[in-house]
Amino acid sequence: MRKAEQALIEQLEARFREVTRLLYDTTVPARVLDEELMPMIADGVTFTDPWQKGGGKETYRKGAAGFHCMFRFDFDIFQLNIQLEPDGKSGRAMVDGVMNLKQFAWLYTYPLRTILVFDFTLQRGEDGGEALPLIHAHEEMWSFADMIANVPGVTTLYNGFRNTFSKGFLVASAVCGRLKQAT
């Protein structure tokens, strides 16, 4: 990898760490989201998670501000990766970590393993300086199974169900295998 490309990737990694902090640290006020995040959001941006899908910059802005208003959470980044397209004008950022829902932090902080994917193009200032990502798509991926497994009091029941289901599946697989051999 060339030095210039490596420097750009490092710059984008720092930028997407900041994007993740802005979006997933709900102590960040809506005013700061408007000032620091929204210039990096494309007019036709799409947002997708397991519960919802939406599009448009204004809808995205309202959703982010509403999320910060209604919920309390932050995000621990485990790994972050930037991949640029061969033309160097667009790419994808993937962020792997845990969203810590702190709605009832006095009782329980709810950890939810989450993968974030941002598709972006690069925009450069008129001075040709720092390349800023313009985010066209933001996808949030998390598992309903993980969500269920982390609910206090449900964990034991859910894990019991998973173990029983696994054993039942293996029995069914063995029966199916025997039936296929017999025919």
Coordinates of N, CA and C in Angstrom, one line a residue:
M1 N 0.9 -1.2 0.0 CA 0.0 0.0 0.0 C 0.9 1.2 0.0
R2 N 0.6 2.2 -0.8 CA 1.3 3.4 -0.9 C 1.1 4.2 0.4
K3 N 2.1 5.1 0.6 CA 2.1 5.9 1.8 C 0.9 6.8 1.9
A4 N 0.6 7.4 0.7 CA -0.6 8.4 0.6 C -1.9 7.6 0.9
E5 N -2.0 6.4 0.4 CA -3.3 5.6 0.6 C -3.3 5.2 2.1
Q6 N -2.2 4.8 2.7 CA -2.2 4.4 4.1 C -2.6 5.6 5.0
A7 N -2.1 6.8 4.6 CA -2.4 8.0 5.4 C -3.9 8.3 5.3
L8 N -4.4 8.2 4.1 CA -5.9 8.4 3.9 C -6.7 7.4 4.7
I9 N -6.3 6.2 4.7 CA -7.1 5.2 5.5 C -7.0 5.5 6.9
E10 N -5.8 5.9 7.4 CA -5.7 6.2 8.9 C -6.6 7.4 9.2
Q11 N -6.6 8.4 8.3 CA -7.4 9.6 8.5 C -8.9 9.2 8.5
L12 N -9.3 8.3 7.6 CA -10.7 7.9 7.6 C -11.1 7.0 8.8
E13 N -10.1 6.2 9.3 CA -10.4 5.5 10.5 C -10.7 6.4 11.6
A14 N -9.9 7.4 11.8 CA -10.1 8.4 12.8 C -11.5 9.1 12.7
R15 N -11.8 9.4 11.4 CA -13.0 10.1 11.1 C -14.2 9.2 11.5
F16 N -14.2 7.9 11.1 CA -15.3 7.0 11.5 C -15.4 6.6 12.9
R17 N -14.2 6.7 13.6 CA -14.3 6.6 15.1 C -15.1 7.8 15.7
E18 N -14.9 8.9 15.1 CA -15.6 10.1 15.5 C -17.1 10.0 15.1
V19 N -17.4 9.6 13.9 CA -18.8 9.4 13.4 C -19.5 8.5 14.4
T20 N -18.8 7.4 14.8 CA -19.4 6.4 15.7 C -19.7 7.0 17.1
R21 N -18.7 7.8 17.5 CA -18.9 8.5 18.8 C -20.1 9.4 18.8
L22 N -20.2 10.2 17.7 CA -21.3 11.2 17.6 C -22.6 10.5 17.5
L23 N -22.7 9.4 16.8 CA -24.0 8.7 16.6 C -24.4 7.9 17.9
Y24 N -23.4 7.3 18.5 CA -23.7 6.3 19.5 C -23.3 6.6 20.9
D25 N -23.0 7.9 21.2 CA -22.8 8.4 22.5 C -23.9 9.4 22.7
T26 N -24.9 9.0 23.4 CA -26.1 9.8 23.5 C -26.0 11.1 24.4
T27 N -24.8 11.2 25.0 CA -24.5 12.5 25.7 C -24.2 13.6 24.7
V28 N -24.0 13.3 23.4 CA -23.7 14.3 22.4 C -25.0 15.0 22.1
P29 N -25.1 16.3 22.3 CA -26.3 17.1 22.0 C -26.7 17.1 20.5
A30 N -28.0 17.3 20.2 CA -28.4 17.4 18.8 C -27.7 18.5 18.1
R31 N -27.4 19.6 18.7 CA -26.7 20.7 18.1 C -25.4 20.3 17.5
V32 N -24.7 19.4 18.3 CA -23.4 18.9 17.9 C -23.5 18.0 16.7
L33 N -24.6 17.1 16.8 CA -24.9 16.3 15.6 C -25.1 17.1 14.3
D34 N -25.8 18.2 14.5 CA -26.1 19.0 13.3 C -24.8 19.6 12.8
E35 N -24.0 20.1 13.7 CA -22.7 20.8 13.3 C -21.7 19.9 12.8
E36 N -21.5 18.7 13.4 CA -20.3 17.9 13.1 C -20.6 16.7 12.3
L37 N -21.8 16.1 12.5 CA -22.1 14.9 11.7 C -22.8 15.2 10.4
M38 N -23.8 16.0 10.4 CA -24.7 16.2 9.3 C -23.9 16.7 8.0
P39 N -22.8 17.4 8.1 CA -22.1 17.7 6.9 C -21.5 16.5 6.2
M40 N -21.4 15.4 6.9 CA -20.9 14.1 6.3 C -22.0 13.2 5.8
I41 N -23.3 13.6 5.9 CA -24.4 12.8 5.5 C -25.0 13.3 4.2
A42 N -25.1 12.3 3.2 CA -25.6 12.6 1.9 C -27.1 12.9 1.9
D43 N -27.6 13.7 1.0 CA -29.0 14.0 0.9 C -29.8 12.7 0.8
G44 N -29.4 11.7 0.0 CA -30.2 10.5 -0.1 C -29.8 9.4 0.7
V45 N -29.2 9.7 1.9 CA -28.7 8.6 2.8 C -29.8 7.6 3.1
T46 N -29.4 6.4 3.3 CA -30.4 5.4 3.8 C -29.8 4.8 5.2
F47 N -30.8 4.5 6.0 CA -30.5 3.9 7.3 C -31.2 2.6 7.4
T48 N -30.6 1.5 7.8 CA -31.2 0.2 7.9 C -30.7 -0.4 9.2
D49 N -31.7 -1.0 10.0 CA -31.3 -1.9 11.1 C -32.4 -3.0 11.1
P50 N -32.3 -3.9 12.0 CA -33.2 -5.1 12.0 C -34.7 -4.6 12.2
W51 N -34.9 -3.5 12.7 CA -36.3 -3.0 13.0 C -36.8 -2.0 12.0
Q52 N -36.0 -1.3 11.4 CA -36.4 -0.2 10.6 C -35.6 0.1 9.4
K53 N -36.1 0.8 8.4 CA -35.4 1.3 7.2 C -36.0 2.6 6.9
G54 N -35.1 3.6 6.5 CA -35.5 4.9 6.2 C -34.5 5.6 5.3
G55 N -34.9 6.7 4.7 CA -34.0 7.4 3.9 C -34.2 8.9 3.9
G56 N -33.2 9.6 3.4 CA -33.2 11.1 3.3 C -32.5 11.7 4.5
K57 N -31.8 12.8 4.2 CA -31.0 13.4 5.2 C -31.8 14.0 6.3
E58 N -32.9 14.6 6.1 CA -33.7 15.2 7.1 C -34.3 14.1 8.0
T59 N -34.7 13.0 7.4 CA -35.2 11.9 8.2 C -34.1 11.3 9.1
Y60 N -32.9 11.2 8.5 CA -31.8 10.7 9.3 C -31.4 11.6 10.5
R61 N -31.5 12.9 10.2 CA -31.2 13.9 11.2 C -32.2 13.8 12.4
K62 N -33.5 13.7 12.0 CA -34.5 13.6 13.1 C -34.4 12.3 13.8
G63 N -34.1 11.2 13.1 CA -33.9 9.9 13.8 C -32.7 9.9 14.8
A64 N -31.6 10.5 14.3 CA -30.4 10.5 15.2 C -30.7 11.4 16.5
A65 N -31.3 12.6 16.2 CA -31.6 13.5 17.4 C -32.7 12.8 18.3
G66 N -33.7 12.1 17.7 CA -34.7 11.5 18.5 C -34.1 10.3 19.3
F67 N -33.2 9.6 18.7 CA -32.5 8.5 19.4 C -31.7 9.0 20.6
H68 N -31.0 10.1 20.4 CA -30.3 10.7 21.5 C -31.2 11.2 22.6
C69 N -32.3 11.7 22.2 CA -33.3 12.2 23.2 C -34.0 11.1 24.0
M70 N -34.3 10.0 23.4 CA -35.1 9.0 24.1 C -34.3 7.9 24.8
F71 N -33.0 7.7 24.3 CA -32.2 6.5 24.9 C -30.9 7.0 25.5
R72 N -30.3 6.2 26.2 CA -29.0 6.4 26.8 C -28.1 5.2 26.5
F73 N -27.1 5.5 25.7 CA -26.1 4.4 25.4 C -24.8 5.0 24.9
D74 N -23.8 4.1 24.8 CA -22.6 4.4 24.2 C -22.1 3.2 23.4
F75 N -20.9 3.3 22.8 CA -20.5 2.2 21.9 C -19.0 2.0 22.2
D76 N -18.7 0.7 22.4 CA -17.3 0.3 22.6 C -16.8 -0.3 21.2
I77 N -15.9 0.3 20.6 CA -15.4 -0.2 19.3 C -14.3 -1.3 19.6
F78 N -14.5 -2.4 19.0 CA -13.6 -3.5 19.1 C -12.6 -3.5 17.9
Q79 N -13.2 -3.3 16.7 CA -12.3 -3.1 15.5 C -13.0 -2.3 14.5
L80 N -12.2 -1.6 13.6 CA -12.7 -0.7 12.6 C -11.9 -1.0 11.4
N81 N -12.6 -1.0 10.2 CA -11.8 -1.3 9.0 C -12.4 -0.4 7.9
I82 N -11.5 0.2 7.1 CA -11.8 1.0 5.9 C -11.4 0.2 4.7
Q83 N -12.2 0.1 3.7 CA -11.9 -0.4 2.4 C -12.2 0.6 1.4
L84 N -11.2 1.0 0.6 CA -11.5 1.9 -0.5 C -11.6 1.1 -1.8
E85 N -12.5 1.7 -2.7 CA -12.6 1.1 -4.0 C -11.3 1.4 -4.8
P86 N -11.0 0.6 -5.8 CA -9.8 0.8 -6.6 C -9.6 2.3 -7.1
D87 N -10.7 3.0 -7.4 CA -10.6 4.4 -7.9 C -10.2 5.3 -6.8
G88 N -10.3 4.9 -5.5 CA -10.0 5.7 -4.3 C -11.0 6.8 -4.1
K89 N -12.1 6.8 -4.7 CA -13.1 7.8 -4.6 C -14.3 7.4 -3.7
S90 N -14.4 6.2 -3.3 CA -15.5 5.7 -2.5 C -15.0 4.5 -1.7
G91 N -15.8 4.1 -0.7 CA -15.4 3.0 0.1 C -16.5 2.6 1.1
R92 N -16.0 1.8 2.0 CA -16.9 1.2 3.1 C -16.1 1.2 4.4
A93 N -16.8 1.6 5.4 CA -16.3 1.5 6.8 C -17.1 0.5 7.5
M94 N -16.4 -0.4 8.2 CA -17.1 -1.4 9.1 C -16.6 -1.2 10.5
V95 N -17.5 -1.1 11.4 CA -17.2 -0.9 12.8 C -17.8 -2.1 13.6
D96 N -17.0 -2.8 14.4 CA -17.5 -3.9 15.1 C -17.3 -3.5 16.6
G97 N -18.4 -3.7 17.4 CA -18.3 -3.4 18.8 C -19.5 -3.8 19.6
V98 N -19.7 -3.1 20.7 CA -20.9 -3.3 21.6 C -21.5 -2.0 21.9
M99 N -22.8 -2.0 21.6 CA -23.7 -0.8 22.0 C -24.1 -1.1 23.4
N100 N -23.8 -0.2 24.3 CA -24.2 -0.4 25.7 C -25.4 0.4 26.0
L101 N -26.6 -0.2 26.1 CA -27.8 0.5 26.4 C -27.9 0.8 27.9
K102 N -27.9 2.0 28.3 CA -27.9 2.4 29.7 C -29.1 3.1 30.2
Q103 N -30.3 2.6 29.6 CA -31.5 3.2 30.0 C -31.8 3.1 31.5
F104 N -31.4 2.0 32.0 CA -31.6 1.7 33.5 C -30.2 1.4 34.1
A105 N -29.2 2.2 33.8 CA -27.9 1.9 34.2 C -27.7 1.7 35.7
W106 N -28.6 2.3 36.5 CA -28.6 2.0 37.9 C -28.9 0.6 38.3
L107 N -29.5 -0.1 37.3 CA -29.9 -1.5 37.5 C -29.1 -2.4 36.6
Y108 N -28.9 -2.0 35.3 CA -28.3 -2.9 34.3 C -27.9 -2.2 33.1
T109 N -26.7 -2.4 32.6 CA -26.3 -1.9 31.3 C -26.4 -3.1 30.3
Y110 N -27.2 -2.9 29.3 CA -27.6 -3.9 28.4 C -26.6 -3.9 27.2
P111 N -25.7 -4.9 27.1 CA -24.7 -5.0 26.0 C -25.3 -5.6 24.7
L112 N -25.2 -5.0 23.6 CA -25.7 -5.5 22.3 C -24.6 -5.5 21.3
R113 N -24.0 -6.7 21.0 CA -23.0 -6.8 19.9 C -23.5 -6.2 18.6
T114 N -22.8 -5.3 18.0 CA -23.3 -4.5 16.9 C -22.2 -4.4 15.8
I115 N -22.6 -4.5 14.6 CA -21.7 -4.2 13.5 C -22.4 -3.0 12.7
L116 N -21.6 -2.0 12.4 CA -22.0 -0.9 11.7 C -21.3 -0.9 10.3
V117 N -22.0 -0.6 9.3 CA -21.5 -0.5 7.9 C -21.9 0.9 7.4
F118 N -20.9 1.6 6.9 CA -21.1 2.9 6.3 C -20.5 2.9 4.9
D119 N -21.4 3.1 3.9 CA -20.9 3.3 2.5 C -20.7 4.8 2.2
F120 N -19.6 5.2 1.7 CA -19.3 6.6 1.5 C -18.6 6.9 0.2
T121 N -18.6 8.1 -0.2 CA -17.8 8.7 -1.2 C -16.9 9.7 -0.5
L122 N -15.8 10.0 -1.2 CA -14.9 11.0 -0.6 C -15.2 12.4 -1.2
Q123 N -15.2 13.4 -0.4 CA -15.3 14.8 -0.9 C -14.1 15.5 -0.3
R124 N -13.6 16.3 -1.1 CA -12.4 17.1 -0.7 C -12.8 18.6 -0.7
G125 N -12.2 19.3 0.3 CA -12.5 20.7 0.4 C -11.9 21.5 -0.8
E126 N -12.3 22.7 -1.0 CA -11.8 23.5 -2.2 C -10.3 23.6 -2.1
D127 N -9.7 23.6 -0.9 CA -8.3 23.8 -0.8 C -7.5 22.4 -1.0
G128 N -8.3 21.4 -1.4 CA -7.7 20.1 -1.6 C -7.2 19.4 -0.4
G129 N -7.6 19.9 0.8 CA -7.1 19.3 2.0 C -7.7 18.0 2.4
E130 N -8.0 17.9 3.7 CA -8.5 16.6 4.2 C -9.8 16.1 3.4
A131 N -9.7 14.8 3.1 CA -10.9 14.2 2.5 C -11.9 13.8 3.5
L132 N -13.1 14.3 3.3 CA -14.2 14.0 4.2 C -15.1 12.9 3.6
P133 N -15.5 11.9 4.4 CA -16.5 11.0 3.8 C -17.9 11.6 3.7
L134 N -18.6 11.3 2.7 CA -20.0 11.6 2.5 C -20.7 10.3 2.6
I135 N -21.5 10.1 3.7 CA -22.1 8.8 3.9 C -23.4 8.7 3.2
H136 N -23.5 7.6 2.4 CA -24.7 7.4 1.6 C -25.6 6.3 2.2
A137 N -25.0 5.4 2.9 CA -25.7 4.3 3.6 C -25.1 4.0 4.9
H138 N -26.0 3.8 5.9 CA -25.6 3.4 7.2 C -26.5 2.2 7.6
E139 N -25.8 1.1 7.9 CA -26.5 -0.1 8.3 C -26.0 -0.5 9.6
E140 N -27.0 -0.9 10.5 CA -26.7 -1.3 11.9 C -27.2 -2.7 11.9
M141 N -26.2 -3.7 12.3 CA -26.6 -5.1 12.3 C -26.4 -5.6 13.7
W142 N -27.4 -6.2 14.2 CA -27.3 -6.9 15.5 C -28.3 -8.1 15.5
S143 N -28.0 -9.0 16.4 CA -28.8 -10.2 16.4 C -29.9 -10.2 17.4
F144 N -31.1 -10.6 16.9 CA -32.3 -10.7 17.8 C -31.9 -11.7 18.9
A145 N -31.2 -12.8 18.5 CA -30.9 -13.8 19.5 C -30.0 -13.2 20.6
D146 N -29.0 -12.4 20.3 CA -28.2 -11.7 21.3 C -29.1 -10.8 22.1
M147 N -30.0 -10.1 21.5 CA -30.9 -9.2 22.2 C -31.7 -10.0 23.3
I148 N -32.2 -11.1 22.9 CA -33.0 -12.0 23.8 C -32.1 -12.5 24.9
A149 N -30.9 -13.0 24.5 CA -30.0 -13.7 25.5 C -29.5 -12.7 26.6
N150 N -29.5 -11.4 26.3 CA -29.0 -10.4 27.3 C -30.0 -9.8 28.2
V151 N -31.3 -10.2 28.0 CA -32.3 -9.7 28.9 C -32.2 -10.4 30.3
P152 N -32.0 -9.6 31.3 CA -32.0 -10.2 32.6 C -33.2 -11.1 32.9
G153 N -32.9 -12.3 33.5 CA -34.0 -13.2 33.8 C -34.4 -14.1 32.7
V154 N -34.2 -13.7 31.5 CA -34.5 -14.5 30.3 C -33.4 -15.4 29.8
T155 N -32.2 -14.9 30.2 CA -30.9 -15.6 29.7 C -31.0 -17.1 30.0
T156 N -31.3 -17.5 31.2 CA -31.3 -19.0 31.5 C -32.3 -19.7 30.7
L157 N -33.5 -19.2 30.6 CA -34.6 -19.8 29.8 C -34.1 -19.9 28.3
Y158 N -33.6 -18.8 27.8 CA -33.2 -18.8 26.4 C -32.1 -19.8 26.1
N159 N -31.1 -19.8 27.0 CA -30.0 -20.8 26.8 C -30.5 -22.2 26.9
G160 N -31.4 -22.5 27.8 CA -32.0 -23.8 27.9 C -32.7 -24.2 26.6
F161 N -33.5 -23.2 26.1 CA -34.1 -23.5 24.8 C -33.1 -23.8 23.7
R162 N -32.0 -23.0 23.6 CA -31.0 -23.2 22.6 C -30.4 -24.6 22.7
N163 N -30.0 -25.0 23.9 CA -29.4 -26.3 24.2 C -30.4 -27.4 23.8
T164 N -31.6 -27.3 24.2 CA -32.6 -28.3 23.8 C -32.8 -28.4 22.3
F165 N -33.0 -27.2 21.7 CA -33.2 -27.1 20.2 C -32.0 -27.8 19.5
S166 N -30.8 -27.5 20.0 CA -29.5 -28.1 19.4 C -29.6 -29.6 19.4
K167 N -29.9 -30.1 20.6 CA -30.0 -31.6 20.7 C -31.1 -32.2 19.8
G168 N -32.2 -31.5 19.8 CA -33.3 -32.0 19.0 C -33.0 -31.9 17.5
F169 N -32.2 -30.9 17.1 CA -31.8 -30.8 15.7 C -30.8 -31.9 15.3
L170 N -29.9 -32.2 16.2 CA -29.0 -33.3 16.0 C -29.7 -34.6 15.9
V171 N -30.7 -34.9 16.7 CA -31.5 -36.1 16.6 C -32.2 -36.2 15.3
A172 N -32.8 -35.1 14.9 CA -33.6 -35.0 13.6 C -32.6 -35.2 12.5
S173 N -31.4 -34.7 12.6 CA -30.4 -34.8 11.5 C -30.0 -36.3 11.4
A174 N -29.8 -37.0 12.5 CA -29.4 -38.4 12.5 C -30.5 -39.2 11.9
V175 N -31.8 -39.0 12.3 CA -32.9 -39.7 11.7 C -33.0 -39.5 10.2
C176 N -32.8 -38.2 9.8 CA -32.9 -37.9 8.3 C -31.8 -38.7 7.6
G177 N -30.6 -38.7 8.2 CA -29.4 -39.4 7.5 C -29.7 -40.9 7.4
R178 N -30.3 -41.5 8.4 CA -30.6 -42.9 8.4 C -31.7 -43.2 7.3
L179 N -32.7 -42.3 7.2 CA -33.8 -42.5 6.2 C -33.2 -42.4 4.8
K180 N -32.3 -41.5 4.6 CA -31.7 -41.3 3.3 C -30.9 -42.5 2.9
Q181 N -30.2 -43.1 3.9 CA -29.3 -44.3 3.6 C -30.2 -45.5 3.3
A182 N -31.4 -45.5 3.9 CA -32.3 -46.7 3.7 C -33.0 -46.6 2.3
T183 N -33.0 -45.5 1.7 CA -33.7 -45.4 0.4 C -32.7 -45.5 -0.7

